[in-house]
Coordinates of C-alpha atoms in Angstrom, one line a residue:
X1 CA -236.6 106.8 -5.4
X2 CA -236.5 106.9 -9.1
X3 CA -233.0 108.4 -9.0
X4 CA -231.8 105.6 -6.7
X5 CA -233.3 102.9 -8.9
X6 CA -231.6 104.4 -11.9
X7 CA -228.3 104.5 -10.0
X8 CA -228.4 100.8 -9.2
X9 CA -229.4 99.9 -12.8
X10 CA -226.3 101.7 -14.0
X11 CA -224.0 100.3 -11.3
X12 CA -225.0 96.6 -11.8
X13 CA -223.5 96.1 -15.3
X14 CA -220.3 97.9 -14.2
X15 CA -219.9 95.5 -11.2
X16 CA -220.6 92.5 -13.4
X17 CA -218.1 93.7 -15.9
X18 CA -215.4 94.1 -13.3
X19 CA -216.1 90.6 -11.9
X20 CA -215.6 89.1 -15.4
X21 CA -212.4 91.0 -16.0
X22 CA -211.1 89.6 -12.7
X23 CA -211.9 86.0 -13.7
X24 CA -210.4 86.4 -17.2
X25 CA -207.2 87.8 -15.7
X26 CA -206.8 84.9 -13.3
X27 CA -207.4 82.4 -16.1
X28 CA -204.9 84.2 -18.3
X29 CA -202.3 84.0 -15.5
X30 CA -202.8 80.3 -15.0
X31 CA -202.6 79.4 -18.7
X32 CA -200.6 82.3 -20.1
X33 CA -196.9 81.5 -20.8
X34 CA -196.1 85.1 -19.9
X35 CA -196.7 84.3 -16.3
X36 CA -193.6 82.2 -16.0
X37 CA -191.9 82.9 -19.3
X38 CA -192.4 79.2 -20.4
X39 CA -195.2 77.2 -21.7
X40 CA -197.0 75.2 -19.0
X41 CA -196.6 71.4 -19.4
X42 CA -198.4 68.6 -17.7
X43 CA -195.9 66.4 -15.8
X44 CA -196.8 62.9 -14.8
X45 CA -197.3 62.7 -11.0
X46 CA -195.1 59.6 -10.9
X47 CA -192.1 61.8 -11.8
X48 CA -190.6 63.3 -8.7
X49 CA -187.3 64.8 -7.7
X50 CA -186.2 61.4 -6.3
X51 CA -187.1 59.8 -9.6
X52 CA -185.3 62.5 -11.5
X53 CA -182.2 62.0 -9.5
X54 CA -182.2 58.2 -9.8
X55 CA -183.0 57.4 -6.2
X56 CA -184.7 54.0 -7.0
X57 CA -183.9 50.6 -8.2
X58 CA -184.9 50.2 -11.9
X59 CA -185.4 46.4 -11.7
X60 CA -188.0 47.0 -8.9
X61 CA -189.7 50.0 -10.2
X62 CA -193.3 49.3 -11.5
X63 CA -192.8 51.4 -14.6
X64 CA -189.6 49.7 -15.7
X65 CA -189.1 46.6 -17.7
X66 CA -186.2 44.4 -18.6
X67 CA -185.0 44.9 -22.1
X68 CA -185.2 41.8 -24.3
X69 CA -181.5 40.5 -24.5
X70 CA -182.0 40.1 -28.2
X71 CA -181.9 43.9 -28.4
X72 CA -178.7 44.4 -26.3
X73 CA -175.0 43.6 -26.3
X74 CA -175.7 40.8 -23.8
X75 CA -173.2 42.3 -21.4
X76 CA -175.8 42.6 -18.5
X77 CA -179.5 43.0 -17.8
X78 CA -180.7 46.4 -19.0
X79 CA -183.9 48.2 -17.9
X80 CA -185.9 51.0 -19.4
X81 CA -189.2 52.7 -18.7
X82 CA -191.8 50.5 -20.4
X83 CA -193.0 53.2 -22.8
X84 CA -189.4 53.9 -23.9
X85 CA -188.7 50.2 -24.4
X86 CA -191.8 49.7 -26.5
X87 CA -190.9 52.6 -28.7
X88 CA -187.3 51.4 -29.0
X89 CA -188.4 47.9 -30.0
X90 CA -190.5 49.3 -32.8
X91 CA -187.6 51.4 -34.0
X92 CA -185.1 48.6 -33.8
X93 CA -187.4 46.3 -35.7
X94 CA -188.0 48.9 -38.4
X95 CA -184.2 49.5 -38.7
X96 CA -183.6 45.7 -39.0
X97 CA -186.0 45.6 -41.9
X98 CA -183.7 48.0 -43.7
X99 CA -180.5 46.1 -42.8
X100 CA -179.6 48.3 -39.8
X101 CA -178.9 46.5 -36.5
X102 CA -179.5 48.6 -33.4
X103 CA -178.6 47.2 -30.0
X104 CA -178.5 48.7 -26.5
X105 CA -175.1 49.0 -24.7
X106 CA -176.3 51.1 -21.7
X107 CA -179.8 51.9 -20.4
X108 CA -181.2 52.9 -17.0
X109 CA -178.6 53.7 -14.3
X110 CA -179.6 54.9 -10.9
X111 CA -177.8 57.2 -8.6
X112 CA -175.6 54.5 -7.1
X113 CA -174.6 53.2 -10.6
X114 CA -173.7 56.8 -11.7
X115 CA -171.8 57.4 -8.4
X116 CA -169.7 54.4 -9.1
X117 CA -168.7 55.6 -12.6
X118 CA -168.1 59.2 -11.4
X119 CA -166.1 58.4 -8.3
X120 CA -163.9 55.9 -10.2
X121 CA -163.0 58.7 -12.6
X122 CA -162.7 61.2 -9.8
X123 CA -160.2 59.1 -7.9
X124 CA -158.3 58.0 -11.0
X125 CA -159.3 54.3 -10.5
X126 CA -160.8 54.6 -14.0
X127 CA -159.0 56.7 -16.6
X128 CA -160.8 59.4 -18.6
X129 CA -160.3 60.4 -22.2
X130 CA -156.7 60.2 -23.6
X131 CA -156.0 57.6 -20.9
X132 CA -155.2 60.0 -18.1
X133 CA -155.9 59.9 -14.4
X134 CA -158.1 62.9 -13.6
X135 CA -156.9 62.8 -10.0
X136 CA -153.3 63.2 -11.0
X137 CA -153.7 65.4 -14.1
X138 CA -156.3 67.8 -12.6
X139 CA -155.7 68.4 -8.9
X140 CA -158.1 71.5 -8.9
X141 CA -161.6 70.1 -8.2
X142 CA -163.5 72.3 -10.6
X143 CA -161.1 71.6 -13.5
X144 CA -161.2 67.9 -12.7
X145 CA -165.0 67.9 -12.7
X146 CA -165.2 69.7 -16.0
X147 CA -162.9 67.2 -17.6
X148 CA -165.0 64.3 -16.3
X149 CA -168.2 66.1 -17.5
X150 CA -167.1 65.9 -21.1
X151 CA -168.8 62.5 -21.3
X152 CA -169.9 61.5 -17.8
X153 CA -172.7 63.0 -15.7
X154 CA -172.6 63.8 -12.0
X155 CA -174.8 61.4 -10.0
X156 CA -178.3 62.9 -9.7
X157 CA -178.1 64.7 -13.0
X158 CA -177.9 61.9 -15.6
X159 CA -180.7 61.3 -18.1
X160 CA -179.9 57.6 -17.7
X161 CA -181.7 57.9 -14.4
X162 CA -184.9 58.5 -16.1
X163 CA -185.3 55.2 -18.0
X164 CA -185.9 57.2 -21.2
X165 CA -182.3 57.3 -22.5
X166 CA -179.9 54.6 -23.8
X167 CA -176.6 54.2 -25.6
X168 CA -176.5 52.3 -28.9
X169 CA -174.0 50.1 -30.6
X170 CA -170.7 51.8 -29.9
X171 CA -169.4 54.5 -27.5
X172 CA -166.5 55.7 -29.7
X173 CA -167.2 58.9 -31.6
X174 CA -164.9 57.7 -34.5
X175 CA -167.1 54.7 -35.1
X176 CA -169.9 56.9 -36.4
X177 CA -167.7 58.7 -38.9
X178 CA -167.5 56.0 -41.5
X179 CA -168.6 52.6 -42.6
X180 CA -171.3 50.8 -40.6
X181 CA -171.3 53.4 -37.9
X182 CA -172.0 56.2 -40.4
X183 CA -174.9 54.2 -41.9
X184 CA -176.4 53.6 -38.5
X185 CA -176.2 57.3 -37.5
X186 CA -177.6 58.4 -40.9
X187 CA -180.5 56.0 -40.4
X188 CA -181.1 57.3 -36.8
X189 CA -181.0 61.0 -37.8
X190 CA -183.5 60.3 -40.6
X191 CA -185.9 58.0 -38.7
X192 CA -185.5 58.1 -34.9
X193 CA -187.9 61.1 -34.7
X194 CA -190.7 59.0 -36.2
X195 CA -190.6 56.7 -33.2
X196 CA -190.3 59.6 -30.6
X197 CA -186.6 59.7 -30.1
X198 CA -184.1 62.6 -30.2
X199 CA -180.4 63.0 -29.8
X200 CA -179.9 65.1 -26.7
X201 CA -176.1 65.7 -27.1
X202 CA -175.9 67.0 -30.6
X203 CA -172.8 68.8 -31.9
X204 CA -171.6 71.7 -29.8
X205 CA -171.9 75.1 -31.4
X206 CA -173.9 78.3 -31.2
X207 CA -177.2 76.4 -30.7
X208 CA -175.8 74.2 -28.0
X209 CA -172.8 76.0 -26.4
X210 CA -172.9 74.2 -23.1
X211 CA -173.1 70.6 -21.9
X212 CA -171.6 67.3 -22.7
X213 CA -169.7 66.6 -25.9
X214 CA -171.6 65.2 -28.9
X215 CA -172.8 61.6 -28.4
X216 CA -174.1 60.0 -31.6
X217 CA -174.9 56.9 -29.6
X218 CA -177.1 58.5 -27.0
X219 CA -180.9 58.7 -27.8
X220 CA -183.8 59.8 -25.7
X221 CA -187.5 59.0 -25.7
X222 CA -188.9 62.5 -26.0
X223 CA -192.6 62.1 -24.9
X224 CA -191.4 61.2 -21.4
X225 CA -188.0 62.9 -21.3
X226 CA -189.5 66.3 -22.1
X227 CA -191.6 66.1 -18.9
X228 CA -188.5 65.2 -16.8
X229 CA -186.5 68.0 -18.5
X230 CA -189.3 70.4 -17.5
X231 CA -189.3 69.1 -14.0
X232 CA -185.6 69.6 -13.8
X233 CA -186.0 73.2 -15.1
X234 CA -188.6 73.9 -12.5
X235 CA -187.3 72.1 -9.4
X236 CA -183.8 70.8 -9.7
X237 CA -181.1 73.1 -8.1
X238 CA -177.4 72.8 -8.0
X239 CA -177.5 72.6 -4.3
X240 CA -179.5 69.4 -4.7
X241 CA -176.5 67.7 -6.3
X242 CA -174.8 66.0 -3.4
X243 CA -173.7 62.7 -2.0
X244 CA -170.5 61.9 -4.0
X245 CA -166.9 62.9 -4.3
X246 CA -166.6 66.3 -6.0
X247 CA -170.2 67.3 -5.5
X248 CA -169.1 70.7 -4.1
X249 CA -168.2 71.7 -7.7
X250 CA -171.8 71.4 -8.9
X251 CA -172.7 75.0 -7.8
X252 CA -169.4 76.4 -9.0
X253 CA -170.1 75.0 -12.5
X254 CA -173.8 75.5 -12.7
X255 CA -174.5 71.9 -13.6
X256 CA -178.3 72.1 -13.9
X257 CA -178.3 75.0 -16.3
X258 CA -175.3 74.0 -18.4
X259 CA -175.5 70.2 -18.4
X260 CA -179.0 69.0 -17.4
X261 CA -180.6 71.7 -19.6
X262 CA -177.7 72.0 -22.0
X263 CA -179.2 69.7 -24.6
X264 CA -180.2 69.7 -28.3
X265 CA -183.2 72.1 -28.7
X266 CA -185.1 69.2 -30.4
X267 CA -185.0 67.5 -27.0
X268 CA -186.3 70.5 -25.0
X269 CA -189.9 71.0 -23.9
X270 CA -191.9 73.0 -26.3
X271 CA -190.1 71.9 -29.4

């Protein structure tokens, strides 16, 4: 009896220790980046794949607001996620105090908006860079898609779907090389980060070899956009990119990896 009691006294701490080890291991797997290779990030439950792909009407979405026309080019009504709009207004007001005028030329675009842009370029109804018809100049579908992708997103992949991104002042790269445009861009690169914004399409190079060409006019509200970028990394697949002319090229190109995720590292989750 004495030996049996001694046996259980020795066994009990061992069992308790094993139980603790098991719990700690489970906790480590849940929170440890090594489990997935990436840091876990909380993603707002209102952000879904349909939201990510622009399958909603911004003017009717409860989280979107109309941009005050005083902060736009007055060409049309623009909408942004209410948090992105609030941050932009603060940034624009701060810039105005330093003699820099920032105004929005493009904001939220849903799937149908982007489809209209893409298909107009795909069919040649709208000319692409250098004034050429993509349909005539590039009969091969993949080549044509790659040419359009220099500056335009496939429907379902655009950051403009998210309500976090907008285009400012001028859509011509040359505008930002000198004069007023250079002053505006210099101010943005020095100050936009203080208001939560980053430039997703920075210059192409070793740090950003893939994706769209540089867009000095395109800025993104990082606190929300990083969640949507992470959602895209986790759930968006090339085979999800459908519903428009030329969509069959998405898988051949690897649009999600090269374009949706091919952004400035300062706009990536974990930065």
